[in-house]
Amino acid sequence: MDQQPHVLILPFPAQGHIKPMVGLAALLCHTGRIHVTFLNTDHNHSRLTHLQALSTLFPTLHFKSISDGLPTDHPRTLQFFPELISSIKSVTKPLFRELLADSSRKSERPVTCVIADGIMSFAIDVAKELGVRVIAFRTFSACCLWSYFCLPNLIQEGQLPVGAADEDMDMMVAGVPGMEGLLRRRDLPRICRIQLNDPLFQFFLVETQAMTRASALILNTFDDLEASILSHLAPLFSKIYTIGPLNALMRSRIGDGVPRSLSTFSNLWEADNSCMAWLDSQPLGSVVYVSFGSLAIMTRGFFMELWHGLVNSGKRFLWAIRRDTLSDAKGEQAIPVELQEGTKERGLLVDWAPQEEVLAHPSTGGFLTHSGWNSTLESIVAGVPMICWPQIGDQQINSRWVSEVWRIGLDIKDTCDRSTVETMIRTLMKDGREEIMMSMDRIAKLARDCVGQGGSSYHNLDMLIEDIGKI
Ligand code: UDP
């Protein structure tokens, strides 16, 4: 039996988790010495139709799938998140145990290390029970992760939940060391607005603490971006490997060996590449790219306000809007003629865009984003400033850092009226651009440097590969 390491990677079944973890899998397999089994849910595996092409590029990379316990026709959208996490625990966990135990008993190449998503803590417990080394990979930003670790403190001080009708949401929050004078109530992760006994709040509380049972932590961030917060996280883990931005590290380490972006392989939706030809025909830096990621939903009212704001700004826009975005899309309603005409003149709507390519395109000058962590990093790598309209998860806190710490964008959280959207787009695309672009260029350069030879993420990946190799 050969002694090459065999890593089993288990992502949480959502786009923003799968993509960076596929990137890590490719980087590990690029060494040629590490075997990786990437474990998707059956449902996602059937949607990831291009994944197998990666096995051709990386012969030590294999894909397997496991049930998430939900019926085939279950929508698995954000509204049903509690059902998904509960069925993963009851159905996927025992299946995962069986799979890992079989690997030790029957396989020629047993799994030597599990890399488990930071919100799949059952995998940490199973791996430890079976004596397999386990590393957690949290796909959020470090600043959000740290705020999650501070939840018990915030609860104890009686600061949660926030968001009561008469509450001043601009009041500063104490209790998240390192973010004093920065974090307002409205910037706390979205779960801080729900009741403490809500299963969703409890889920994130428990999962976060559970991660410390892993032998190390991987984060898709880079030292120069989040150094101050990483120093708070460091005592909680025996080792933290910061290896982001993973899309840029892939390009730096694997180079031309893979197509331009990871999305080609790890998209749950088929990208509409026709928007690239449209971008080719637009002036340099003139287009606002709009996308709220793979999970965010909005009411029809919000959608219409955004659309009016975009059209009224007079700027060109490319809007990636998933068909399932509207939470109350009952029946077709007439689209006002001014929106139809403004969009025909200056805009393009697609279901799903090849986002990394769009951000890298010279015609793209700004990004109206939900501040998902992958989107934020992709925007940083491309040097595109942002307008942040955060919805869930880590987005509230990411957007605060984007606007107030890194100063690479504007934050419009908790507002969504056409005039704010219009004003912010005009500001980002012209009037207020100079200062933001100075910061953007500086941070984009830091991102590029950290993934190049001698950079922190480049080095940390080497350390991770070396540590995985110690069987
Ligand atoms: N994405 C894409 N095309 C789209 C919208 C999103 O390729 O039209 C990708 C985007 O590049 C990012 C991921 O989907 O890598 C979304 O992850 P993120 O963490 O930004 O947000 P989430 O979907 O988890 O809310």
Coordinates of C-alpha atoms and ligand atoms in Angstrom, one line a residue:
M1 CA 0.0 0.0 0.0
D2 CA 1.5 3.4 -0.9
Q3 CA 1.8 6.0 1.8
Q4 CA 0.6 9.0 -0.1
P5 CA -1.7 11.2 1.9
H6 CA -5.4 11.0 1.2
V7 CA -7.6 14.0 2.1
L8 CA -11.3 13.9 2.3
I9 CA -12.9 17.3 1.7
L10 CA -16.5 17.9 2.9
P11 CA -18.1 21.2 2.0
F12 CA -21.4 22.5 3.3
P13 CA -23.8 22.1 0.3
A14 CA -23.9 25.7 -0.9
Q15 CA -22.2 27.5 -3.7
G16 CA -20.1 29.9 -1.6
H17 CA -18.7 26.9 0.3
I18 CA -18.2 24.5 -2.6
K19 CA -16.2 26.9 -4.7
P20 CA -13.3 27.7 -2.4
M21 CA -13.1 24.1 -1.3
V22 CA -12.9 22.9 -4.9
G23 CA -10.0 25.4 -5.3
L24 CA -8.2 23.9 -2.3
A25 CA -8.8 20.4 -3.6
A26 CA -7.2 21.4 -7.0
L27 CA -4.2 23.1 -5.2
L28 CA -3.6 20.0 -3.1
C29 CA -3.8 17.7 -6.1
H30 CA -1.6 19.9 -8.2
T31 CA 1.3 18.7 -6.0
G32 CA 0.8 15.2 -7.5
R33 CA 1.5 13.7 -4.1
I34 CA -1.8 14.2 -2.4
H35 CA -5.0 12.3 -3.2
V36 CA -8.3 14.1 -2.6
T37 CA -11.8 12.7 -2.4
F38 CA -14.2 15.6 -2.7
L39 CA -17.6 14.7 -1.1
N40 CA -20.7 16.6 -2.4
T41 CA -24.3 15.9 -1.6
D42 CA -26.0 13.8 -4.2
H43 CA -28.2 16.8 -5.1
N44 CA -25.3 19.2 -5.8
H45 CA -23.2 16.5 -7.4
S46 CA -25.9 16.1 -10.1
R47 CA -25.8 19.9 -10.7
L48 CA -22.0 20.2 -10.8
T49 CA -21.8 18.8 -14.3
H50 CA -18.3 20.1 -15.1
L51 CA -16.6 18.8 -12.0
Q52 CA -15.4 15.6 -13.6
A53 CA -13.3 17.6 -16.0
L54 CA -11.1 18.5 -13.0
S55 CA -10.3 14.9 -12.5
T56 CA -8.8 14.8 -16.0
L57 CA -6.6 17.8 -15.1
F58 CA -5.8 16.4 -11.7
P59 CA -5.6 12.6 -11.7
T60 CA -5.4 12.4 -7.9
L61 CA -8.7 14.2 -7.5
H62 CA -11.9 12.1 -7.1
F63 CA -15.5 13.0 -6.5
K64 CA -18.1 11.1 -4.4
S65 CA -21.5 12.0 -3.2
I66 CA -23.7 11.4 -0.2
S67 CA -27.3 12.1 0.6
D68 CA -28.4 15.3 2.4
G69 CA -31.5 13.5 3.5
L70 CA -34.0 15.7 1.7
P71 CA -36.3 14.5 -1.1
T72 CA -35.1 15.1 -4.7
D73 CA -37.7 17.7 -5.4
H74 CA -37.0 19.7 -2.2
P75 CA -36.2 23.4 -3.2
R76 CA -33.2 23.7 -0.8
T77 CA -33.4 27.5 -0.9
L78 CA -32.6 29.8 2.0
Q79 CA -36.1 29.7 3.4
F80 CA -35.6 25.9 4.0
F81 CA -32.1 26.2 5.6
P82 CA -33.3 24.8 9.0
E83 CA -34.6 21.7 7.2
L84 CA -31.3 21.2 5.5
I85 CA -29.2 21.5 8.6
S86 CA -31.4 19.2 10.5
S87 CA -31.5 16.5 7.8
I88 CA -27.7 16.7 7.4
K89 CA -27.3 16.0 11.1
S90 CA -29.7 13.1 11.1
V91 CA -29.1 11.5 7.7
T92 CA -25.7 12.6 6.4
K93 CA -23.8 12.2 9.6
P94 CA -24.3 8.4 10.0
L95 CA -23.6 8.0 6.2
F96 CA -20.4 10.0 6.6
R97 CA -19.3 7.8 9.5
E98 CA -19.9 4.7 7.5
L99 CA -17.9 6.1 4.5
L100 CA -15.0 7.1 6.7
A101 CA -15.0 3.8 8.6
D102 CA -15.1 1.9 5.3
S103 CA -12.1 3.9 4.1
S104 CA -10.0 2.7 7.1
R105 CA -11.2 -0.9 6.9
K106 CA -11.5 -1.6 3.2
S107 CA -9.7 1.0 1.2
E108 CA -6.3 0.5 -0.3
R109 CA -5.7 4.2 0.4
P110 CA -7.4 5.1 3.7
V111 CA -8.3 8.7 4.4
T112 CA -5.4 10.3 6.4
C113 CA -7.0 13.7 6.9
V114 CA -10.5 15.2 6.7
I115 CA -10.9 18.8 5.8
A116 CA -14.4 19.6 7.0
D117 CA -16.4 22.8 6.4
G118 CA -16.5 24.9 9.5
I119 CA -20.3 24.5 9.7
M120 CA -20.2 20.7 9.4
S121 CA -18.9 20.0 12.8
F122 CA -20.3 16.5 12.9
A123 CA -17.5 15.6 10.5
I124 CA -15.0 16.8 13.1
D125 CA -16.5 14.6 15.7
V126 CA -16.7 11.5 13.4
A127 CA -13.1 11.9 12.2
K128 CA -11.9 12.3 15.8
E129 CA -13.9 9.2 16.9
L130 CA -12.3 7.2 14.1
G131 CA -8.8 8.5 14.8
V132 CA -8.5 10.5 11.6
R133 CA -6.8 14.0 11.7
V134 CA -9.3 16.7 11.0
I135 CA -8.9 20.4 9.9
A136 CA -11.7 22.8 9.7
F137 CA -12.2 25.1 6.8
R138 CA -14.4 28.2 7.5
T139 CA -15.3 29.9 4.2
F140 CA -16.3 33.1 6.0
S141 CA -14.1 36.2 6.6
A142 CA -12.0 36.2 9.7
C143 CA -13.7 39.3 11.0
C144 CA -17.1 37.6 10.9
L145 CA -15.7 34.4 12.4
W146 CA -14.3 36.3 15.3
S147 CA -17.6 38.1 15.9
Y148 CA -19.3 34.6 16.0
F149 CA -16.8 33.6 18.7
C150 CA -17.8 36.7 20.6
L151 CA -21.5 35.7 20.6
P152 CA -21.4 34.2 24.1
N153 CA -19.9 37.4 25.4
L154 CA -22.5 39.5 23.7
I155 CA -25.3 37.3 25.1
Q156 CA -23.8 37.5 28.6
E157 CA -23.7 41.3 28.4
G158 CA -27.4 41.3 27.4
Q159 CA -26.6 42.9 24.0
L160 CA -28.5 40.3 21.9
P161 CA -30.7 40.1 20.0
V162 CA -30.6 43.4 18.2
G163 CA -33.2 45.0 16.0
A164 CA -36.2 45.7 18.2
A165 CA -38.6 48.3 16.7
D166 CA -37.5 51.2 18.9
E167 CA -33.7 50.3 19.0
D168 CA -31.0 52.6 17.8
M169 CA -29.2 50.4 15.3
D170 CA -26.4 52.9 14.9
M171 CA -25.3 52.4 18.5
M172 CA -21.8 51.0 18.8
V173 CA -21.4 47.5 20.1
A174 CA -18.9 46.7 22.8
G175 CA -17.9 43.0 23.3
V176 CA -16.1 42.2 20.1
P177 CA -12.5 43.0 20.9
G178 CA -10.7 44.6 18.0
M179 CA -13.8 46.1 16.6
E180 CA -14.5 48.8 19.2
G181 CA -15.7 52.0 17.7
L182 CA -16.3 50.2 14.4
L183 CA -19.2 47.8 14.8
R184 CA -22.7 49.2 15.1
R185 CA -25.6 47.0 16.0
R186 CA -26.6 46.9 12.4
D187 CA -23.2 45.5 11.4
L188 CA -23.5 42.4 13.6
P189 CA -24.0 39.1 11.7
R190 CA -27.7 38.8 10.6
I191 CA -28.4 36.0 13.1
C192 CA -28.0 38.6 15.9
R193 CA -31.4 39.9 14.8
I194 CA -33.2 36.7 15.6
Q195 CA -34.2 35.2 19.0
L196 CA -31.5 33.5 20.9
N197 CA -33.4 30.2 21.1
D198 CA -34.0 30.1 17.4
P199 CA -32.5 26.9 15.9
L200 CA -30.6 29.0 13.4
F201 CA -28.9 31.1 16.0
Q202 CA -28.1 28.1 18.1
F203 CA -26.7 26.3 15.0
F204 CA -24.1 29.0 14.4
L205 CA -23.3 29.4 18.0
V206 CA -22.6 25.7 18.4
E207 CA -20.9 25.1 15.1
T208 CA -18.5 28.0 15.8
Q209 CA -17.4 26.7 19.1
A210 CA -17.1 23.1 17.7
M211 CA -14.5 24.1 15.2
T212 CA -11.9 24.5 17.9
R213 CA -12.0 20.7 18.3
A214 CA -10.3 20.4 14.9
S215 CA -6.5 20.2 14.8
A216 CA -6.2 23.4 12.7
L217 CA -8.2 26.0 10.8
I218 CA -8.0 27.0 7.1
L219 CA -9.3 30.4 6.1
N220 CA -9.9 31.9 2.7
T221 CA -8.3 35.3 3.6
F222 CA -4.9 36.8 3.6
D223 CA -2.7 38.1 6.5
D224 CA -2.4 41.7 5.2
L225 CA -6.2 42.0 4.9
E226 CA -7.3 40.8 8.3
A227 CA -4.1 40.7 10.5
S228 CA -5.6 42.5 13.5
I229 CA -8.5 40.0 13.7
L230 CA -6.4 36.9 13.0
S231 CA -4.4 37.8 16.1
H232 CA -7.6 37.3 18.1
L233 CA -8.4 34.0 16.5
A234 CA -4.8 32.6 16.8
P235 CA -5.1 31.5 20.5
L236 CA -8.2 29.5 19.7
F237 CA -6.5 27.1 17.2
S238 CA -3.2 25.4 17.3
K239 CA -2.6 26.5 13.7
I240 CA -4.4 28.8 11.2
Y241 CA -3.6 28.5 7.5
T242 CA -4.6 31.7 5.7
I243 CA -4.5 30.8 2.1
G244 CA -6.7 33.3 0.3
P245 CA -7.8 34.7 -2.0
L246 CA -8.0 31.1 -3.2
N247 CA -9.0 32.0 -6.8
A248 CA -5.9 34.1 -7.1
L249 CA -3.7 31.5 -5.4
M250 CA -4.9 29.0 -7.9
R251 CA -4.0 31.2 -10.8
S252 CA -0.6 31.9 -9.2
R253 CA 0.2 28.2 -8.4
I254 CA -1.4 26.4 -11.2
G255 CA -1.1 29.1 -13.8
D256 CA -2.3 28.2 -17.3
G257 CA -2.9 24.6 -16.2
V258 CA -6.5 25.4 -15.5
P259 CA -9.0 27.6 -17.3
R260 CA -9.2 31.2 -16.1
S261 CA -11.6 30.7 -13.2
L262 CA -12.7 28.1 -10.8
S263 CA -16.3 28.9 -11.6
T264 CA -16.0 26.9 -14.7
F265 CA -16.1 23.8 -12.6
S266 CA -17.8 24.7 -9.4
N267 CA -20.9 26.5 -10.5
L268 CA -24.3 25.2 -9.4
W269 CA -25.8 27.3 -12.2
E270 CA -24.8 27.4 -15.8
A271 CA -23.2 30.8 -16.6
D272 CA -24.6 32.9 -19.4
N273 CA -21.4 33.8 -21.2
S274 CA -23.2 36.0 -23.7
C275 CA -22.7 38.9 -21.3
M276 CA -18.9 38.9 -22.1
A277 CA -19.6 40.0 -25.7
W278 CA -21.9 42.7 -24.4
L279 CA -19.1 43.9 -22.0
D280 CA -16.7 43.9 -24.9
S281 CA -18.9 46.6 -26.6
Q282 CA -19.0 48.9 -23.5
P283 CA -16.6 51.7 -22.7
L284 CA -13.7 51.1 -20.2
G285 CA -14.7 51.1 -16.6
S286 CA -18.3 52.1 -17.4
V287 CA -20.4 49.2 -16.2
V288 CA -21.8 48.4 -12.8
Y289 CA -21.9 44.7 -12.3
V290 CA -24.8 43.7 -9.9
S291 CA -25.1 40.3 -8.2
F292 CA -26.4 39.1 -4.8
G293 CA -24.8 35.7 -5.0
S294 CA -26.3 32.3 -4.8
L295 CA -28.6 32.5 -1.7
A296 CA -30.0 36.0 -1.2
I297 CA -33.6 36.6 -1.8
M298 CA -35.6 39.9 -2.0
T299 CA -39.2 41.0 -2.2
R300 CA -40.6 42.3 -5.4
G301 CA -40.7 45.8 -3.8
F302 CA -37.0 45.8 -3.1
F303 CA -36.3 44.4 -6.6
M304 CA -38.2 47.2 -8.2
E305 CA -36.4 49.9 -6.1
L306 CA -33.1 48.5 -7.1
W307 CA -34.0 48.4 -10.7
H308 CA -35.3 52.0 -10.7
G309 CA -32.1 53.1 -8.9
L310 CA -29.9 51.4 -11.5
V311 CA -31.8 52.9 -14.4
N312 CA -32.1 56.3 -12.8
S313 CA -28.3 56.4 -12.2
G314 CA -27.9 56.7 -16.0
K315 CA -24.9 54.2 -15.8
R316 CA -24.5 51.0 -17.7
F317 CA -25.3 47.8 -15.8
L318 CA -25.0 44.1 -16.0
W319 CA -27.3 42.4 -13.5
A320 CA -27.0 38.7 -12.6
I321 CA -30.3 37.8 -11.1
R322 CA -31.2 34.2 -10.3
R323 CA -34.8 33.1 -11.2
D324 CA -35.4 32.2 -7.6
T325 CA -34.4 35.6 -6.2
L326 CA -37.8 37.0 -5.6
S327 CA -39.4 35.8 -2.4
D328 CA -42.9 36.9 -3.4
A329 CA -42.9 36.5 -7.2
K330 CA -46.5 35.5 -7.6
G331 CA -47.6 36.1 -11.1
E332 CA -46.2 38.3 -13.8
Q333 CA -46.5 42.0 -13.3
A334 CA -46.1 44.7 -15.8
I335 CA -42.6 46.3 -16.0
P336 CA -42.8 50.1 -16.1
V337 CA -41.9 51.4 -19.6
E338 CA -39.1 53.5 -18.2
L339 CA -37.4 50.4 -16.8
Q340 CA -37.8 48.5 -20.0
E341 CA -36.3 51.3 -22.1
G342 CA -33.5 52.2 -19.7
T343 CA -32.5 48.6 -19.5
K344 CA -32.6 48.2 -23.3
E345 CA -30.4 51.2 -23.7
R346 CA -27.8 50.7 -21.0
G347 CA -28.4 47.3 -19.3
L348 CA -28.3 43.6 -19.5
L349 CA -29.9 41.0 -17.2
V350 CA -28.7 37.4 -17.0
D351 CA -29.6 34.5 -14.7
W352 CA -26.0 33.7 -13.7
A353 CA -22.8 35.4 -14.8
P354 CA -19.3 34.2 -15.1
Q355 CA -18.5 36.5 -12.2
E356 CA -14.7 36.3 -12.0
E357 CA -14.5 37.0 -15.7
V358 CA -17.0 39.9 -15.5
L359 CA -15.1 41.5 -12.6
A360 CA -11.8 41.1 -14.5
H361 CA -13.2 42.7 -17.7
P362 CA -11.9 46.2 -18.4
S363 CA -15.4 47.5 -18.9
T364 CA -16.5 46.7 -15.4
G365 CA -16.0 49.7 -13.1
G366 CA -18.0 48.9 -10.0
F367 CA -19.8 46.0 -8.2
L368 CA -23.1 46.3 -6.5
T369 CA -22.8 43.2 -4.2
H370 CA -24.4 41.5 -1.3
S371 CA -20.9 41.3 0.3
G372 CA -20.7 37.5 0.3
W373 CA -17.1 36.6 1.2
N374 CA -16.2 35.0 -2.2
S375 CA -17.6 38.0 -4.1
T376 CA -15.7 40.4 -1.8
L377 CA -12.4 38.6 -2.4
E378 CA -13.1 38.3 -6.1
S379 CA -13.7 42.1 -6.3
I380 CA -10.5 42.8 -4.4
V381 CA -8.5 40.6 -6.7
A382 CA -10.0 42.3 -9.7
G383 CA -9.5 45.8 -8.1
V384 CA -13.2 46.7 -8.5
P385 CA -14.7 49.0 -5.9
M386 CA -18.0 47.9 -4.3
I387 CA -21.4 49.1 -3.2
C388 CA -22.5 46.7 -0.5
W389 CA -26.1 45.7 0.1
P390 CA -25.7 42.9 2.6
Q391 CA -28.4 40.4 3.5
I392 CA -27.4 37.4 5.6
G393 CA -24.5 35.5 7.1
D394 CA -21.2 37.3 7.3
Q395 CA -22.3 40.0 4.8
Q396 CA -23.3 42.6 7.4
I397 CA -19.9 42.6 8.9
N398 CA -17.9 42.2 5.6
S399 CA -19.6 45.3 4.2
R400 CA -18.7 47.3 7.3
W401 CA -15.0 46.4 6.8
V402 CA -15.2 47.1 3.1
S403 CA -16.5 50.6 3.7
E404 CA -14.8 51.7 7.0
V405 CA -11.6 49.6 7.4
W406 CA -10.4 48.8 3.9
R407 CA -12.2 51.8 2.4
I408 CA -12.8 50.1 -0.9
G409 CA -16.6 50.6 -1.2
L410 CA -19.8 52.1 0.1
D411 CA -22.2 50.4 2.5
I412 CA -26.0 50.8 2.0
K413 CA -27.1 48.1 4.4
D414 CA -30.7 48.3 5.7
T415 CA -31.7 50.8 3.0
C416 CA -33.2 50.1 -0.3
D417 CA -34.8 52.9 -2.0
R418 CA -34.2 54.0 -5.5
S419 CA -32.7 57.4 -4.7
T420 CA -30.1 55.9 -2.4
V421 CA -29.1 53.3 -5.0
E422 CA -29.0 56.0 -7.7
T423 CA -26.8 58.3 -5.5
M424 CA -24.4 55.6 -4.5
I425 CA -23.9 54.4 -8.0
R426 CA -23.2 57.9 -9.2
T427 CA -20.8 58.4 -6.3
L428 CA -18.9 55.1 -6.9
M429 CA -18.7 55.5 -10.6
K430 CA -17.6 59.1 -10.7
D431 CA -17.7 61.7 -7.9
G432 CA -16.4 59.8 -4.9
R433 CA -14.2 57.4 -6.9
E434 CA -10.7 58.8 -6.5
E435 CA -10.1 58.1 -2.8
I436 CA -11.8 54.6 -3.0
M437 CA -9.7 53.7 -6.0
M438 CA -6.5 54.6 -4.1
S439 CA -7.4 52.1 -1.3
M440 CA -8.6 49.6 -3.8
D441 CA -5.4 49.6 -5.8
R442 CA -3.4 49.2 -2.6
I443 CA -5.4 46.3 -1.3
A444 CA -5.6 44.6 -4.7
K445 CA -1.8 44.7 -4.8
L446 CA -1.5 43.2 -1.4
A447 CA -3.8 40.4 -2.6
R448 CA -1.7 39.8 -5.6
D449 CA 1.5 39.8 -3.6
C450 CA 0.3 37.4 -1.0
V451 CA -0.4 34.7 -3.6
G452 CA 2.9 35.2 -5.4
Q453 CA 6.1 33.3 -4.5
G454 CA 7.3 34.6 -1.1
G455 CA 3.8 35.8 -0.2
S456 CA 2.0 34.8 3.0
S457 CA -0.8 32.7 1.4
Y458 CA 1.7 31.0 -1.0
H459 CA 3.8 30.1 2.0
N460 CA 0.9 29.0 4.2
L461 CA -0.3 26.6 1.4
D462 CA 3.2 25.1 1.4
M463 CA 2.9 24.6 5.2
L464 CA -0.5 23.0 4.9
I465 CA 0.7 20.6 2.2
E466 CA 3.7 19.7 4.3
D467 CA 1.6 19.1 7.4
I468 CA -0.9 17.0 5.4
G469 CA 2.1 15.0 4.2
K470 CA 3.0 14.0 7.8
I471 CA 1.0 10.8 7.9
Ligands
UDP1 N1 -21.3 33.8 -8.7 C1 -21.2 33.6 -10.1 N2 -22.1 34.1 -10.9 C2 -23.2 34.8 -10.4 C3 -23.3 35.0 -9.0 C4 -22.3 34.5 -8.2 O1 -20.2 32.9 -10.6 O2 -24.0 35.3 -11.3 C5 -20.3 33.1 -7.8 C6 -19.4 34.2 -7.3 O3 -18.3 34.3 -8.2 C7 -19.0 33.7 -6.0 C8 -20.1 32.8 -5.6 O4 -20.9 32.6 -6.7 O5 -17.8 32.9 -6.0 C9 -21.0 33.4 -4.5 O6 -20.3 33.3 -3.3 P1 -20.4 34.4 -2.2 O7 -19.6 34.0 -1.0 O8 -20.1 35.7 -2.7 O9 -22.0 34.5 -1.8 P2 -23.1 33.4 -1.4 O10 -23.6 32.9 -2.7 O11 -22.4 32.4 -0.6 O12 -24.1 34.2 -0.7

